PDB file of C-alpha atoms in Angstrom:
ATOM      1  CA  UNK A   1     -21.740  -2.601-102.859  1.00 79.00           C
ATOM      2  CA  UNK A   2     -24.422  -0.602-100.918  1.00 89.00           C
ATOM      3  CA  UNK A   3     -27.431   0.141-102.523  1.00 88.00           C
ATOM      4  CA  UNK A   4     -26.867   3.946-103.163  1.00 89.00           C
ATOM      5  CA  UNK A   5     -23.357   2.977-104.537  1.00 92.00           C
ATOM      6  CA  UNK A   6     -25.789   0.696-107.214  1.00 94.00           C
ATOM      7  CA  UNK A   7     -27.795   3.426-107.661  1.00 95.00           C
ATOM      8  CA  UNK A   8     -24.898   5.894-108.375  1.00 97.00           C
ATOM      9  CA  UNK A   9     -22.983   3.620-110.944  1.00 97.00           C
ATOM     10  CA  UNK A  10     -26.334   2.980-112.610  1.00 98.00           C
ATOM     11  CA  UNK A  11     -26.840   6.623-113.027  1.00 98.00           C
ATOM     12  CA  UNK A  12     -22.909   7.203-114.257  1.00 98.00           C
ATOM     13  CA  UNK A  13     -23.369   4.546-116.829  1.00 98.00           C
ATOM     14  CA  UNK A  14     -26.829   6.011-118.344  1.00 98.00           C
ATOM     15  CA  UNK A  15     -24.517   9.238-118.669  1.00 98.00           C
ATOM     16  CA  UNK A  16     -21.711   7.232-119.977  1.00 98.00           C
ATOM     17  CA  UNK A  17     -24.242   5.947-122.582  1.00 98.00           C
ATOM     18  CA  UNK A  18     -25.622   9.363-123.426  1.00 98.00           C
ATOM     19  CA  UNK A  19     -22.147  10.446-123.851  1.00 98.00           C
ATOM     20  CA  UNK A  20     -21.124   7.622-126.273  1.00 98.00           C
ATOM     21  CA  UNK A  21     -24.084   8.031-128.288  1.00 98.00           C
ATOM     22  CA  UNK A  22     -23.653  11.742-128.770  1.00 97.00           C
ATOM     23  CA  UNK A  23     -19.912  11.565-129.435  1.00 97.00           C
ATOM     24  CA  UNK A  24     -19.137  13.776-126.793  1.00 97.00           C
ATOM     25  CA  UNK A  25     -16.630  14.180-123.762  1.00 98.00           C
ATOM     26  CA  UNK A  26     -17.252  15.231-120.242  1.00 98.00           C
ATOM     27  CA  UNK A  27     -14.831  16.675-117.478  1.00 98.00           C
ATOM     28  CA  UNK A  28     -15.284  17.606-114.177  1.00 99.00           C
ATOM     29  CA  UNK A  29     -14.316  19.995-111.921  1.00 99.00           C
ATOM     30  CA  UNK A  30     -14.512  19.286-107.897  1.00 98.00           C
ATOM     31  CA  UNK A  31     -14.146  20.899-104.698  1.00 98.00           C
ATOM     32  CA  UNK A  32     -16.071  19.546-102.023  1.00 98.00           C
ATOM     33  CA  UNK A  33     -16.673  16.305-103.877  1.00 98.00           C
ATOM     34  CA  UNK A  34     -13.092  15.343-104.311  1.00 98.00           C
ATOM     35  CA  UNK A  35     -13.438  13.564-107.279  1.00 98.00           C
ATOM     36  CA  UNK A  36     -15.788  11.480-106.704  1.00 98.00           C
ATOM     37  CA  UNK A  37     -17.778  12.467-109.542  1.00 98.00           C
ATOM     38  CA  UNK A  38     -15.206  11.916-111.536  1.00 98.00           C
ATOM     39  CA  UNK A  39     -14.114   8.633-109.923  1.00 98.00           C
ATOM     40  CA  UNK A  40     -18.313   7.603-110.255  1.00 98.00           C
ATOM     41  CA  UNK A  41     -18.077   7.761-114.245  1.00 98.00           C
ATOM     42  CA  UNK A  42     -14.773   6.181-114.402  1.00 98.00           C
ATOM     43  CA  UNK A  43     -15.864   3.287-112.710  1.00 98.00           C
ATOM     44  CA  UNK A  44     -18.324   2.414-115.539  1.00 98.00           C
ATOM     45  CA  UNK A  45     -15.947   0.464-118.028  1.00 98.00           C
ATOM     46  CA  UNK A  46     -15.215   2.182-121.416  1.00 98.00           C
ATOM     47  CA  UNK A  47     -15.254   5.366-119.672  1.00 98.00           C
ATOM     48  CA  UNK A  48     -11.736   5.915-121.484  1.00 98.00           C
ATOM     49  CA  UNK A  49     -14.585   6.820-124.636  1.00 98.00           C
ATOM     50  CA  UNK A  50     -16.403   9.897-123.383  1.00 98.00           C
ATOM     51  CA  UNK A  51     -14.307  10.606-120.184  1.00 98.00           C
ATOM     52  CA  UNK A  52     -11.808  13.232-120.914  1.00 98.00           C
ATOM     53  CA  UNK A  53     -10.360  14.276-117.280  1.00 98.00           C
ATOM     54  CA  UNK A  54     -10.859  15.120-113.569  1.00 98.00           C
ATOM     55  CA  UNK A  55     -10.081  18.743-111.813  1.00 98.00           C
ATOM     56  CA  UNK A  56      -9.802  18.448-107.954  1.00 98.00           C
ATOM     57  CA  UNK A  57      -9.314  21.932-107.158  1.00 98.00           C
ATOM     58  CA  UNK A  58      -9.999  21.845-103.465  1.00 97.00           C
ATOM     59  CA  UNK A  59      -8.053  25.101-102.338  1.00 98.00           C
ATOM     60  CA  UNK A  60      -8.727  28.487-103.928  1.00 98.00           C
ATOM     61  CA  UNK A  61      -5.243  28.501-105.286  1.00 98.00           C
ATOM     62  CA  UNK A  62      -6.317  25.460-107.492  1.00 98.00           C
ATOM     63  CA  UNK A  63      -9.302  27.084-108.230  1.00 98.00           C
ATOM     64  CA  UNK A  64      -7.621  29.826-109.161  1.00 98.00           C
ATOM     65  CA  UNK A  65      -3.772  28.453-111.217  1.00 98.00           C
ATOM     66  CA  UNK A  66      -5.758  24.929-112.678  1.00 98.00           C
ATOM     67  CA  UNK A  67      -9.542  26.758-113.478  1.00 98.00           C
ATOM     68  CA  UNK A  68      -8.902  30.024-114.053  1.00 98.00           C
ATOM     69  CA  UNK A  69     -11.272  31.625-111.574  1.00 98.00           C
ATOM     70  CA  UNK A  70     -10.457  34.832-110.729  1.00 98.00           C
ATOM     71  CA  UNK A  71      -8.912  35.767-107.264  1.00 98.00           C
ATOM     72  CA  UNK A  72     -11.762  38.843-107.883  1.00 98.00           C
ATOM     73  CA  UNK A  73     -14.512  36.533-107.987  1.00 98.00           C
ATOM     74  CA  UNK A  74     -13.520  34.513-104.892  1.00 98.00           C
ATOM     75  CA  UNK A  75     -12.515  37.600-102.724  1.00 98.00           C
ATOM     76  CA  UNK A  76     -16.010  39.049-103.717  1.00 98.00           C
ATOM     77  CA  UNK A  77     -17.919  36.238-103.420  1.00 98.00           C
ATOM     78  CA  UNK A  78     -16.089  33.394-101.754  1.00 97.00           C
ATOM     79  CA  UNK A  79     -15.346  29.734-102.976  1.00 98.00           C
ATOM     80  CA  UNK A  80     -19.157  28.579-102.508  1.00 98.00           C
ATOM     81  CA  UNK A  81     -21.185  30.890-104.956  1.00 98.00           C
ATOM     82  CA  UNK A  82     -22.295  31.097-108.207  1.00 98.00           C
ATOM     83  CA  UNK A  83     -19.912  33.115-109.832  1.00 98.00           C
ATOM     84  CA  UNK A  84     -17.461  30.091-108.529  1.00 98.00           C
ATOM     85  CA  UNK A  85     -19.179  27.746-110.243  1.00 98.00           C
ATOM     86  CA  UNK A  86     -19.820  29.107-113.323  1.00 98.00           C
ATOM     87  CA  UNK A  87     -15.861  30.200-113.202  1.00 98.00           C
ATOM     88  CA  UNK A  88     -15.358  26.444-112.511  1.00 98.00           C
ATOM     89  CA  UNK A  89     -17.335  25.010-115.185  1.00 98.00           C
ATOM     90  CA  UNK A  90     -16.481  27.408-118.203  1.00 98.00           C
ATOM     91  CA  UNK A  91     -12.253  26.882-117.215  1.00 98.00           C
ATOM     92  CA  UNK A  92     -12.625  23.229-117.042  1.00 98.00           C
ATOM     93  CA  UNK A  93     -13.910  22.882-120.506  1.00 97.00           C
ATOM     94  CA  UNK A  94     -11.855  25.821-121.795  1.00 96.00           C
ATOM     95  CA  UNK A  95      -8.559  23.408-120.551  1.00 97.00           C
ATOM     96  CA  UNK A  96      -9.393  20.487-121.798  1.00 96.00           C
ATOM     97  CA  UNK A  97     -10.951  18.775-125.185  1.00 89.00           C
ATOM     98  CA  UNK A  98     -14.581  18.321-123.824  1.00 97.00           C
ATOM     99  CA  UNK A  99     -17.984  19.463-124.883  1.00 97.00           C
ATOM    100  CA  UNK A 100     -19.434  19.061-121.428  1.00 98.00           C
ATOM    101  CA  UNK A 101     -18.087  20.052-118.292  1.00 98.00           C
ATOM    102  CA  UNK A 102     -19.905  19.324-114.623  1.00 98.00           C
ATOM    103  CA  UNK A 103     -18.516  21.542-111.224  1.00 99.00           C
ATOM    104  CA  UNK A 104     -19.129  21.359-108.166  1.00 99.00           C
ATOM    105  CA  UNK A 105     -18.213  23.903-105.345  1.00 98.00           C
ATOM    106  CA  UNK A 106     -19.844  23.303-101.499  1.00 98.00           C
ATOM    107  CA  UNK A 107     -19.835  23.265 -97.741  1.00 98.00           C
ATOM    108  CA  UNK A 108     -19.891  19.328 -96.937  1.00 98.00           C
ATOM    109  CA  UNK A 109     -18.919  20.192 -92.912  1.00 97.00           C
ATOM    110  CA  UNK A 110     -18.976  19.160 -90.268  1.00 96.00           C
ATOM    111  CA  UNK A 111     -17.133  22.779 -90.088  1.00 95.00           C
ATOM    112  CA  UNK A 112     -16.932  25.683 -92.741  1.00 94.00           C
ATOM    113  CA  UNK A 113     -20.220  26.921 -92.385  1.00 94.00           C
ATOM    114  CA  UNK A 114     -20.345  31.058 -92.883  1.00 91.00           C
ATOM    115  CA  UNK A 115     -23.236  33.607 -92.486  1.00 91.00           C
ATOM    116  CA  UNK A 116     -25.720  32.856 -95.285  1.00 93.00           C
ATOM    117  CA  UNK A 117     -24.068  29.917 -96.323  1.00 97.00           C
ATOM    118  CA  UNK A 118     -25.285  26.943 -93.587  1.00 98.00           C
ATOM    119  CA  UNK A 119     -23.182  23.230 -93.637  1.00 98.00           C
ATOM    120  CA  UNK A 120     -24.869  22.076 -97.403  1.00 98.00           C
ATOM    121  CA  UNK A 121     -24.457  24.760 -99.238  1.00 98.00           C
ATOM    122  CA  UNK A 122     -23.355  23.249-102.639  1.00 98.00           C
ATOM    123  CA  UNK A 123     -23.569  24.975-106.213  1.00 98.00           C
ATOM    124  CA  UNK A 124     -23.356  23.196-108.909  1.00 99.00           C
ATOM    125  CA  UNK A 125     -22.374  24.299-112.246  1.00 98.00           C
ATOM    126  CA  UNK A 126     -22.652  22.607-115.750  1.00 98.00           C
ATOM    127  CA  UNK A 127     -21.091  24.026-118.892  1.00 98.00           C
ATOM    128  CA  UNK A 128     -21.376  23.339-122.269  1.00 98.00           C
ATOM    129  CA  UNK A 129     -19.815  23.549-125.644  1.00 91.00           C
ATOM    130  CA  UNK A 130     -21.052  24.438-129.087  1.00 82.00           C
ATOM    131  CA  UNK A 131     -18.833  25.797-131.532  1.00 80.00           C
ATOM    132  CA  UNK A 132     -17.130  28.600-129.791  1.00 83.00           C
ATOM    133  CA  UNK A 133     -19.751  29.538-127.244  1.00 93.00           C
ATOM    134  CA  UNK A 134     -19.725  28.373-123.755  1.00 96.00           C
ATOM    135  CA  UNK A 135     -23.194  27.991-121.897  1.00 97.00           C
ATOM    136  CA  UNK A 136     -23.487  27.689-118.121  1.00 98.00           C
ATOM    137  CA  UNK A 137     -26.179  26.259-116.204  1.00 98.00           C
ATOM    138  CA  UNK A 138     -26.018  26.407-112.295  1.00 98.00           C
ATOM    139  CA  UNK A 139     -27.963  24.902-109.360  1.00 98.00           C
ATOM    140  CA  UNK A 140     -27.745  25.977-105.421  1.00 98.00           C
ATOM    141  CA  UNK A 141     -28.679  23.212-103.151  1.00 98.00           C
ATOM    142  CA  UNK A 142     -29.021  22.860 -99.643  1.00 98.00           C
ATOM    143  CA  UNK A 143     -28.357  19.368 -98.581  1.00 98.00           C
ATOM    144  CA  UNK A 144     -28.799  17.523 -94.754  1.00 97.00           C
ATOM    145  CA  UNK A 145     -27.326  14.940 -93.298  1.00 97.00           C
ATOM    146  CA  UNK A 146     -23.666  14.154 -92.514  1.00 97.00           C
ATOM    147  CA  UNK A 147     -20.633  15.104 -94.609  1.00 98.00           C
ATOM    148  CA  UNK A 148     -20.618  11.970 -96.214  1.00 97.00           C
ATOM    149  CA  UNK A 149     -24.319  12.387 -97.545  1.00 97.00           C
ATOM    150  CA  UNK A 150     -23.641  15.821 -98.479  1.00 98.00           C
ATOM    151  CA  UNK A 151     -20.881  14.754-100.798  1.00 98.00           C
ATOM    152  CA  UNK A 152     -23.318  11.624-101.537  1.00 98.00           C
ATOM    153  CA  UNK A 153     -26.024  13.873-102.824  1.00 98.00           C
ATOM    154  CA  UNK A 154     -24.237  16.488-104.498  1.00 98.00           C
ATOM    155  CA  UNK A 155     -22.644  13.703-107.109  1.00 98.00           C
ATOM    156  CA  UNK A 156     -26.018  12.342-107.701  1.00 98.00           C
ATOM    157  CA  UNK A 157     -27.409  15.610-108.565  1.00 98.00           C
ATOM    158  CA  UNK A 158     -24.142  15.910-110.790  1.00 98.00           C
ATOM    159  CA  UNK A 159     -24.974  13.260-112.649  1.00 98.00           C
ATOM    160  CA  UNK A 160     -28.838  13.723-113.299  1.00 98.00           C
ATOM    161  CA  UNK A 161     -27.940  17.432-114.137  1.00 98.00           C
ATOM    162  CA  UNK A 162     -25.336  15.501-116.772  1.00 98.00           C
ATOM    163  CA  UNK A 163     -28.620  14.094-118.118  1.00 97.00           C
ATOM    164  CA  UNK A 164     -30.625  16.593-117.886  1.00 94.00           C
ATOM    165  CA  UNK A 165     -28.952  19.120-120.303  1.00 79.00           C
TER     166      UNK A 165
END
């Protein structure tokens, strides 16, 4: 294990624990992550506890049939944007049992850069529950580096923004 892989499941765990303590569930809800914020807390042993599930929703047709996000919103404002995000986040929690939700939407590359919206372009969106109210927060990042420490960084910023709610 690679030290950033440590430092990752150290991180997932202090969420887990957070999680556990507060009696709530999480989901997430990936694009250009893949799941691996999803596959980050499930690696930390009684994730079964405060895990609920995983949404890879890679195409905008996922996005779209598994989410909720309306074809409106993408068409206007494309898959990497805020209103994705916040789309992202609110139908994740609003199809499954969770309090918590974490999204993630982004341009990892080495392709798929647009105008305005460079290689590392990654918003990410977290939702929560309380009572019948959903509250969004989102985040727009611009990461370097290669697509593997674009995808890297954005599920360590997942996580922290899991603990920084």
């Amino acid at each position: 294990m690679t030290d950033s892989d440590a430092k990752l499941k150290r991180l997932a765990a202090r969420v887990g624990q957070r999680l556990l303590k507060e009696r709530r569930r999480v989901v997430t809800a990936e694009s250009c992550t893949g799941g691996w914020i999803a596959k980050a807390l499930t690696d930390i042993a009684g994730s079964s506890q405060w895990f609920s599930e995983g949404f890879v929703t890679y195409s905008n047709q996922s996005k779209v049939q598994r989410l909720g996000v309306r074809r409106a919103v993408l068409e206007r404002t494309g898959a990497v944007s805020e209103a994705t995000v916040r789309a992202m986040s609110a139908g994740a929690l609003r199809r499954s049992g969770a309090q918590i939700a974490v999204a993630v939407t982004g341009i990892a590359g080495p392709d798929g850069a647009v105008p305005g919206k460079p290689v590392g372009t990654v918003w990410l969106g977290w939702a929560t529950r309380r009572g019948g109210a959903i509250r969004v927060r989102t985040q727009l990042k611009h990461f370097r580096g290669d697509r593997d420490s674009v995808r890297r960084k954005t599920v360590r910023l997942a996580l922290q923004g899991l603990l920084a709610r």
